[in-house]
Amino acid sequence: MTGVVTAPDGVPRCPWGMESEQMADYRAYHDTEWGRPVHGDDALFERMSLEAFQSGLSWITILRRREGFRAAFAGFRITEVARFTDEDAARLLTDQSIIRNRAKITATIANAKLAAALAPGELDALIWSYAPARPGRPVPHTTGDVQPVTAESTALAKDLKKRGFRFVGPTTAYAMMQACGLVNDHLADCHVRAAVDASAG
């Protein structure tokens, strides 16, 4: 399935939000979060971190562990994660509620230290400065119309990497842009698309 799918409840959704009855978590995320504008340094740091952990895995794997991640990483409050020590990193490697990947754990802590060094609101402003202009942007009708990398995500990844951030390649950066509403990649006939556009102003 590459186009919009109408669920038994009569609601048309992007196909990834309707894969099976076991994907209730996915559908809720699709309907209420994905693509809606996210602001705030801590909130964006959380999305950046979770997208980095998702690299090489399915998103549902991360989504179902999100509360575990939040507990393990102090609610993704930048100032607190920035104070994590080597002992904290070792603790996280034994935490079964998250993905125990050493490189991603150390990258998340390192990224928090970099984000903590920025002025309040600077991370938000930096990420959102790469949001493309919405008018005239092609509206996707199938999942094949959605590209995994764009010029904007490549530029954002380059900027973040230049500042020292890790696990923020162009594909990960674009996934974050989609999730945080910098772009609206809900398909044309998906019931969420108009609501997302309206919330973005």
Short mmCIF file of C-alpha atoms in Angstrom, two decimals:
data_model
loop_
_atom_site.label_atom_id
_atom_site.label_comp_id
_atom_site.label_asym_id
_atom_site.label_seq_id
_atom_site.Cartn_x
_atom_site.Cartn_y
_atom_site.Cartn_z
CA MET A 1 0.00 0.00 0.00
CA THR A 2 1.41 3.36 -1.01
CA GLY A 3 -1.67 5.59 -0.96
CA VAL A 4 -4.14 6.63 1.71
CA VAL A 5 -5.96 3.76 3.43
CA THR A 6 -9.44 4.08 4.86
CA ALA A 7 -9.66 2.38 8.23
CA PRO A 8 -12.68 0.44 9.54
CA ASP A 9 -13.61 3.63 11.41
CA GLY A 10 -14.01 5.32 8.03
CA VAL A 11 -11.02 7.62 8.55
CA PRO A 12 -8.48 7.91 5.69
CA ARG A 13 -4.86 7.75 6.87
CA CYS A 14 -1.35 7.46 5.51
CA PRO A 15 -0.72 3.71 5.06
CA TRP A 16 2.02 3.52 7.69
CA GLY A 17 -0.50 4.67 10.28
CA MET A 18 -2.86 1.81 9.42
CA GLU A 19 -0.62 -1.23 9.05
CA SER A 20 -2.50 -3.57 11.38
CA GLU A 21 -4.80 -3.71 14.36
CA GLN A 22 -1.70 -4.27 16.47
CA MET A 23 -0.43 -0.83 15.46
CA ALA A 24 -2.74 1.23 17.69
CA ASP A 25 0.32 3.08 19.03
CA TYR A 26 1.34 3.91 15.48
CA ARG A 27 -2.12 5.19 14.57
CA ALA A 28 -2.31 7.41 17.65
CA TYR A 29 1.12 8.83 16.88
CA HIS A 30 0.12 9.41 13.25
CA ASP A 31 -3.17 11.08 14.17
CA THR A 32 -2.04 13.29 17.06
CA GLU A 33 1.70 13.94 16.81
CA TRP A 34 3.51 13.26 13.55
CA GLY A 35 3.80 16.34 11.39
CA ARG A 36 2.39 18.75 13.96
CA PRO A 37 4.69 21.68 14.83
CA VAL A 38 6.98 21.06 17.80
CA HIS A 39 8.79 23.92 19.49
CA GLY A 40 11.00 24.22 22.54
CA ASP A 41 14.65 23.25 22.97
CA ASP A 42 13.95 20.24 25.20
CA ALA A 43 11.13 18.94 23.00
CA LEU A 44 13.25 19.19 19.88
CA PHE A 45 16.22 17.62 21.66
CA GLU A 46 13.98 14.68 22.53
CA ARG A 47 12.89 14.24 18.90
CA MET A 48 16.47 14.57 17.67
CA SER A 49 17.61 11.94 20.17
CA LEU A 50 14.81 9.48 19.43
CA GLU A 51 15.34 9.78 15.68
CA ALA A 52 19.02 9.03 16.24
CA PHE A 53 18.15 5.93 18.26
CA GLN A 54 15.73 4.90 15.50
CA SER A 55 18.50 4.79 12.89
CA GLY A 56 18.60 1.22 11.58
CA LEU A 57 15.42 0.23 13.46
CA SER A 58 11.68 0.59 12.95
CA TRP A 59 10.02 3.63 14.47
CA ILE A 60 7.50 1.49 16.36
CA THR A 61 10.45 -0.02 18.27
CA ILE A 62 11.33 3.46 19.54
CA LEU A 63 7.76 4.61 20.02
CA ARG A 64 6.96 1.72 22.34
CA ARG A 65 10.03 2.52 24.43
CA ARG A 66 9.53 6.27 24.54
CA GLU A 67 8.50 6.40 28.19
CA GLY A 68 11.52 4.27 29.04
CA PHE A 69 13.73 6.69 27.14
CA ARG A 70 12.18 9.65 28.92
CA ALA A 71 12.79 8.09 32.31
CA ALA A 72 16.35 7.09 31.42
CA PHE A 73 17.27 10.49 29.98
CA ALA A 74 15.69 12.75 32.62
CA GLY A 75 12.74 13.67 30.44
CA PHE A 76 15.23 14.86 27.81
CA ARG A 77 15.76 18.04 29.79
CA ILE A 78 18.91 19.35 28.16
CA THR A 79 20.50 20.84 31.27
CA GLU A 80 20.11 17.56 33.17
CA VAL A 81 21.32 15.24 30.42
CA ALA A 82 24.29 17.55 29.88
CA ARG A 83 25.39 16.71 33.43
CA PHE A 84 25.40 12.95 32.79
CA THR A 85 28.70 11.28 33.61
CA ASP A 86 30.50 8.16 32.44
CA GLU A 87 28.71 6.37 35.28
CA ASP A 88 25.36 7.46 33.84
CA ALA A 89 26.38 6.17 30.43
CA ALA A 90 27.32 2.83 31.99
CA ARG A 91 23.96 2.73 33.78
CA LEU A 92 22.11 3.36 30.52
CA LEU A 93 23.91 0.46 28.89
CA THR A 94 22.17 -1.85 31.36
CA ASP A 95 18.73 -0.24 31.05
CA GLN A 96 16.44 -2.68 29.27
CA SER A 97 13.74 -0.04 28.76
CA ILE A 98 15.80 1.67 26.03
CA ILE A 99 17.95 0.69 23.05
CA ARG A 100 21.31 -0.15 24.60
CA ASN A 101 23.59 1.15 21.88
CA ARG A 102 26.81 2.61 23.28
CA ALA A 103 27.47 4.99 20.37
CA LYS A 104 23.93 6.39 20.44
CA ILE A 105 23.92 6.77 24.22
CA THR A 106 27.22 8.66 24.26
CA ALA A 107 26.09 10.75 21.28
CA THR A 108 22.90 11.76 23.10
CA ILE A 109 24.86 12.90 26.15
CA ALA A 110 27.40 14.74 23.97
CA ASN A 111 24.58 16.41 22.01
CA ALA A 112 22.99 17.56 25.27
CA LYS A 113 26.26 19.23 26.31
CA LEU A 114 26.36 21.07 22.98
CA ALA A 115 22.71 22.08 23.24
CA ALA A 116 23.22 23.29 26.82
CA ALA A 117 25.94 25.64 25.59
CA LEU A 118 23.46 27.39 23.28
CA ALA A 119 21.34 30.32 24.36
CA PRO A 120 17.75 29.53 25.39
CA GLY A 121 15.66 29.09 22.25
CA GLU A 122 18.70 28.86 20.00
CA LEU A 123 18.31 25.16 19.21
CA ASP A 124 14.66 25.73 18.32
CA ALA A 125 15.54 28.68 16.09
CA LEU A 126 18.40 26.78 14.45
CA ILE A 127 16.28 23.76 13.54
CA TRP A 128 13.27 25.77 12.39
CA SER A 129 15.43 28.02 10.23
CA TYR A 130 15.64 25.07 7.82
CA ALA A 131 11.88 24.64 7.42
CA PRO A 132 11.11 25.02 3.71
CA ALA A 133 8.48 27.46 2.53
CA ARG A 134 5.15 25.61 2.41
CA PRO A 135 3.41 27.40 -0.46
CA GLY A 136 4.23 25.65 -3.70
CA ARG A 137 5.75 22.58 -2.03
CA PRO A 138 4.45 19.47 -3.82
CA VAL A 139 1.75 17.62 -1.90
CA PRO A 140 2.52 13.88 -1.73
CA HIS A 141 -0.22 11.56 -2.97
CA THR A 142 1.63 8.29 -2.31
CA THR A 143 4.49 7.28 -0.05
CA GLY A 144 6.62 7.11 -3.20
CA ASP A 145 6.27 10.88 -3.52
CA VAL A 146 8.01 11.40 -0.17
CA GLN A 147 11.78 11.56 -0.46
CA PRO A 148 14.00 10.46 2.47
CA VAL A 149 16.42 13.37 2.04
CA THR A 150 15.95 16.96 0.88
CA ALA A 151 18.20 19.93 0.28
CA GLU A 152 16.96 21.43 3.56
CA SER A 153 17.63 18.29 5.61
CA THR A 154 21.08 18.02 4.07
CA ALA A 155 21.82 21.64 4.99
CA LEU A 156 20.44 21.17 8.53
CA ALA A 157 22.54 18.03 9.03
CA LYS A 158 25.63 19.84 7.78
CA ASP A 159 25.03 22.75 10.17
CA LEU A 160 24.44 20.47 13.17
CA LYS A 161 27.50 18.36 12.38
CA LYS A 162 29.62 21.50 12.02
CA ARG A 163 28.57 22.39 15.56
CA GLY A 164 29.61 18.93 16.77
CA PHE A 165 26.24 17.16 16.97
CA ARG A 166 26.31 13.42 16.27
CA PHE A 167 23.90 11.00 14.60
CA VAL A 168 22.27 13.80 12.63
CA GLY A 169 22.78 12.77 9.02
CA PRO A 170 20.49 14.09 6.25
CA THR A 171 18.05 11.16 6.52
CA THR A 172 17.77 11.43 10.30
CA ALA A 173 17.44 15.21 10.01
CA TYR A 174 14.58 14.83 7.52
CA ALA A 175 12.80 12.29 9.72
CA MET A 176 12.99 14.85 12.53
CA MET A 177 11.69 17.58 10.21
CA GLN A 178 8.72 15.38 9.30
CA ALA A 179 7.98 14.42 12.88
CA CYS A 180 8.25 17.98 14.19
CA GLY A 181 6.13 19.64 11.54
CA LEU A 182 8.81 21.53 9.65
CA VAL A 183 7.28 19.81 6.64
CA ASN A 184 3.84 18.25 6.17
CA ASP A 185 4.28 14.85 4.56
CA HIS A 186 0.85 13.51 5.38
CA LEU A 187 -0.59 12.33 2.06
CA ALA A 188 -3.05 14.53 0.18
CA ASP A 189 -6.17 12.62 1.21
CA CYS A 190 -5.08 11.83 4.79
CA HIS A 191 -7.49 13.28 7.34
CA VAL A 192 -4.61 14.82 9.32
CA ARG A 193 -3.11 16.86 6.49
CA ALA A 194 -5.50 19.84 6.62
CA ALA A 195 -5.31 19.99 10.42
CA VAL A 196 -1.51 20.07 10.28
CA ASP A 197 -1.51 22.84 7.69
CA ALA A 198 -3.97 24.84 9.78
CA SER A 199 -1.89 24.45 12.95
CA ALA A 200 1.22 25.58 11.08
CA GLY A 201 -0.52 28.77 10.12
#
